[in-house]
């Protein structure tokens, strides 16, 4: 059942150029992360201006999830960091670094490669 749900979400979010802001704004962190990664598959066929708009919406949604305390686990913070890693400015990259710091504080065994990449991008 979960696999079917993910396939439906990917079909609606990852594959359509006309994904509404409302649909993206209703997603949780797992689905936001999946849609972020799907937008980056087969990038030779993607329209990057559309992906950039979706990235902006995803960052906005992550901010809402953070503000409402819906992101609590290390994995959730790492997913949020990846979304902000695909940002457009140093403020986005700094948030990716901060989210990874929070993830590592919660779970010291989490993969730290995104922390290094986000720090590098921020600097």
mmCIF file of C-alpha atoms in Angstrom:
data_model
loop_
_atom_site.group_PDB
_atom_site.id
_atom_site.type_symbol
_atom_site.label_atom_id
_atom_site.label_comp_id
_atom_site.label_asym_id
_atom_site.label_seq_id
_atom_site.Cartn_x
_atom_site.Cartn_y
_atom_site.Cartn_z
ATOM 1 C CA UNK A 1 0.000 0.000 0.000
ATOM 2 C CA UNK A 2 2.796 2.422 0.914
ATOM 3 C CA UNK A 3 4.581 1.645 -2.364
ATOM 4 C CA UNK A 4 1.422 2.428 -4.341
ATOM 5 C CA UNK A 5 1.022 5.719 -2.489
ATOM 6 C CA UNK A 6 4.613 6.697 -3.286
ATOM 7 C CA UNK A 7 4.106 5.844 -6.963
ATOM 8 C CA UNK A 8 0.950 7.964 -7.076
ATOM 9 C CA UNK A 9 2.724 10.868 -5.376
ATOM 10 C CA UNK A 10 5.680 10.624 -7.724
ATOM 11 C CA UNK A 11 3.321 10.615 -10.665
ATOM 12 C CA UNK A 12 1.523 13.692 -9.390
ATOM 13 C CA UNK A 13 4.506 15.618 -8.073
ATOM 14 C CA UNK A 14 7.676 14.419 -9.736
ATOM 15 C CA UNK A 15 6.522 13.946 -13.276
ATOM 16 C CA UNK A 16 4.120 16.762 -13.990
ATOM 17 C CA UNK A 17 5.283 20.229 -14.957
ATOM 18 C CA UNK A 18 1.938 21.604 -13.813
ATOM 19 C CA UNK A 19 2.083 20.566 -10.165
ATOM 20 C CA UNK A 20 0.061 23.056 -8.200
ATOM 21 C CA UNK A 21 1.523 24.939 -5.302
ATOM 22 C CA UNK A 22 -1.359 23.660 -3.168
ATOM 23 C CA UNK A 23 -0.331 20.050 -3.791
ATOM 24 C CA UNK A 24 3.281 20.704 -2.859
ATOM 25 C CA UNK A 25 2.277 22.725 0.185
ATOM 26 C CA UNK A 26 0.226 19.814 1.513
ATOM 27 C CA UNK A 27 3.101 17.315 1.460
ATOM 28 C CA UNK A 28 5.022 16.060 4.495
ATOM 29 C CA UNK A 29 8.820 15.937 4.671
ATOM 30 C CA UNK A 30 9.098 12.418 3.230
ATOM 31 C CA UNK A 31 7.056 13.311 0.171
ATOM 32 C CA UNK A 32 8.829 16.650 -0.247
ATOM 33 C CA UNK A 33 12.166 14.857 -0.201
ATOM 34 C CA UNK A 34 10.977 12.295 -2.759
ATOM 35 C CA UNK A 35 9.680 15.012 -5.079
ATOM 36 C CA UNK A 36 12.970 16.934 -4.685
ATOM 37 C CA UNK A 37 14.965 13.875 -5.715
ATOM 38 C CA UNK A 38 12.608 12.968 -8.563
ATOM 39 C CA UNK A 39 12.991 16.463 -10.016
ATOM 40 C CA UNK A 40 16.704 15.757 -10.306
ATOM 41 C CA UNK A 41 16.447 12.437 -12.130
ATOM 42 C CA UNK A 42 16.880 12.553 -15.897
ATOM 43 C CA UNK A 43 17.855 16.207 -15.623
ATOM 44 C CA UNK A 44 18.439 16.471 -19.371
ATOM 45 C CA UNK A 45 14.656 16.403 -19.806
ATOM 46 C CA UNK A 46 13.827 18.781 -16.951
ATOM 47 C CA UNK A 47 12.950 22.394 -17.361
ATOM 48 C CA UNK A 48 15.097 23.900 -14.610
ATOM 49 C CA UNK A 49 12.964 27.030 -14.284
ATOM 50 C CA UNK A 50 10.040 24.766 -13.309
ATOM 51 C CA UNK A 51 12.249 22.775 -10.925
ATOM 52 C CA UNK A 52 13.467 26.033 -9.341
ATOM 53 C CA UNK A 53 9.865 27.092 -8.695
ATOM 54 C CA UNK A 54 9.084 23.715 -7.103
ATOM 55 C CA UNK A 55 12.265 23.972 -5.012
ATOM 56 C CA UNK A 56 11.102 27.346 -3.726
ATOM 57 C CA UNK A 57 7.708 25.904 -2.773
ATOM 58 C CA UNK A 58 9.353 22.918 -1.065
ATOM 59 C CA UNK A 59 11.605 25.226 0.991
ATOM 60 C CA UNK A 60 8.573 27.247 2.029
ATOM 61 C CA UNK A 61 6.737 24.072 3.065
ATOM 62 C CA UNK A 62 9.739 22.797 5.047
ATOM 63 C CA UNK A 63 9.751 26.111 6.901
ATOM 64 C CA UNK A 64 6.105 25.583 7.807
ATOM 65 C CA UNK A 65 6.809 22.035 8.983
ATOM 66 C CA UNK A 66 9.715 23.269 11.136
ATOM 67 C CA UNK A 67 7.587 26.074 12.599
ATOM 68 C CA UNK A 68 4.817 23.616 13.492
ATOM 69 C CA UNK A 69 7.265 21.134 15.088
ATOM 70 C CA UNK A 70 6.489 18.430 12.536
ATOM 71 C CA UNK A 71 10.152 17.751 11.830
ATOM 72 C CA UNK A 72 11.704 16.026 14.825
ATOM 73 C CA UNK A 73 13.831 13.051 13.798
ATOM 74 C CA UNK A 74 17.397 13.126 12.534
ATOM 75 C CA UNK A 75 16.252 11.684 9.206
ATOM 76 C CA UNK A 76 13.614 14.403 8.867
ATOM 77 C CA UNK A 77 16.213 17.113 9.489
ATOM 78 C CA UNK A 78 18.548 15.503 6.951
ATOM 79 C CA UNK A 79 15.744 15.507 4.365
ATOM 80 C CA UNK A 80 15.067 19.164 5.130
ATOM 81 C CA UNK A 81 18.784 19.858 4.723
ATOM 82 C CA UNK A 82 18.808 18.242 1.286
ATOM 83 C CA UNK A 83 15.886 20.388 0.184
ATOM 84 C CA UNK A 84 17.690 23.541 1.332
ATOM 85 C CA UNK A 85 20.946 22.309 -0.226
ATOM 86 C CA UNK A 86 19.126 22.837 -3.524
ATOM 87 C CA UNK A 87 18.453 26.464 -2.620
ATOM 88 C CA UNK A 88 19.549 29.571 -4.446
ATOM 89 C CA UNK A 89 21.556 31.617 -1.949
ATOM 90 C CA UNK A 90 23.776 31.476 1.106
ATOM 91 C CA UNK A 91 20.788 31.743 3.465
ATOM 92 C CA UNK A 92 19.374 28.516 2.035
ATOM 93 C CA UNK A 93 22.752 26.785 2.247
ATOM 94 C CA UNK A 94 23.210 27.933 5.850
ATOM 95 C CA UNK A 95 19.843 26.422 6.748
ATOM 96 C CA UNK A 96 21.003 23.150 5.171
ATOM 97 C CA UNK A 97 24.097 23.283 7.409
ATOM 98 C CA UNK A 98 21.989 24.068 10.486
ATOM 99 C CA UNK A 99 19.519 21.271 9.731
ATOM 100 C CA UNK A 100 22.366 18.791 9.366
ATOM 101 C CA UNK A 101 23.879 19.976 12.661
ATOM 102 C CA UNK A 102 20.516 19.321 14.299
ATOM 103 C CA UNK A 103 20.312 15.877 12.638
ATOM 104 C CA UNK A 104 23.806 14.986 13.895
ATOM 105 C CA UNK A 105 22.945 16.194 17.393
ATOM 106 C CA UNK A 106 19.883 13.928 17.452
ATOM 107 C CA UNK A 107 21.687 10.942 15.917
ATOM 108 C CA UNK A 108 25.483 10.952 15.900
ATOM 109 C CA UNK A 109 25.530 7.950 13.552
ATOM 110 C CA UNK A 110 23.756 9.745 10.689
ATOM 111 C CA UNK A 111 25.706 10.040 7.435
ATOM 112 C CA UNK A 112 27.593 13.325 7.602
ATOM 113 C CA UNK A 113 28.387 13.740 3.898
ATOM 114 C CA UNK A 114 25.498 16.170 3.390
ATOM 115 C CA UNK A 115 26.835 18.294 6.250
ATOM 116 C CA UNK A 116 30.169 18.523 4.433
ATOM 117 C CA UNK A 117 28.520 19.296 1.093
ATOM 118 C CA UNK A 118 26.222 21.934 2.599
ATOM 119 C CA UNK A 119 29.095 23.553 4.464
ATOM 120 C CA UNK A 120 31.160 23.622 1.279
ATOM 121 C CA UNK A 121 28.298 25.165 -0.696
ATOM 122 C CA UNK A 122 27.644 27.725 2.046
ATOM 123 C CA UNK A 123 31.299 28.779 2.173
#
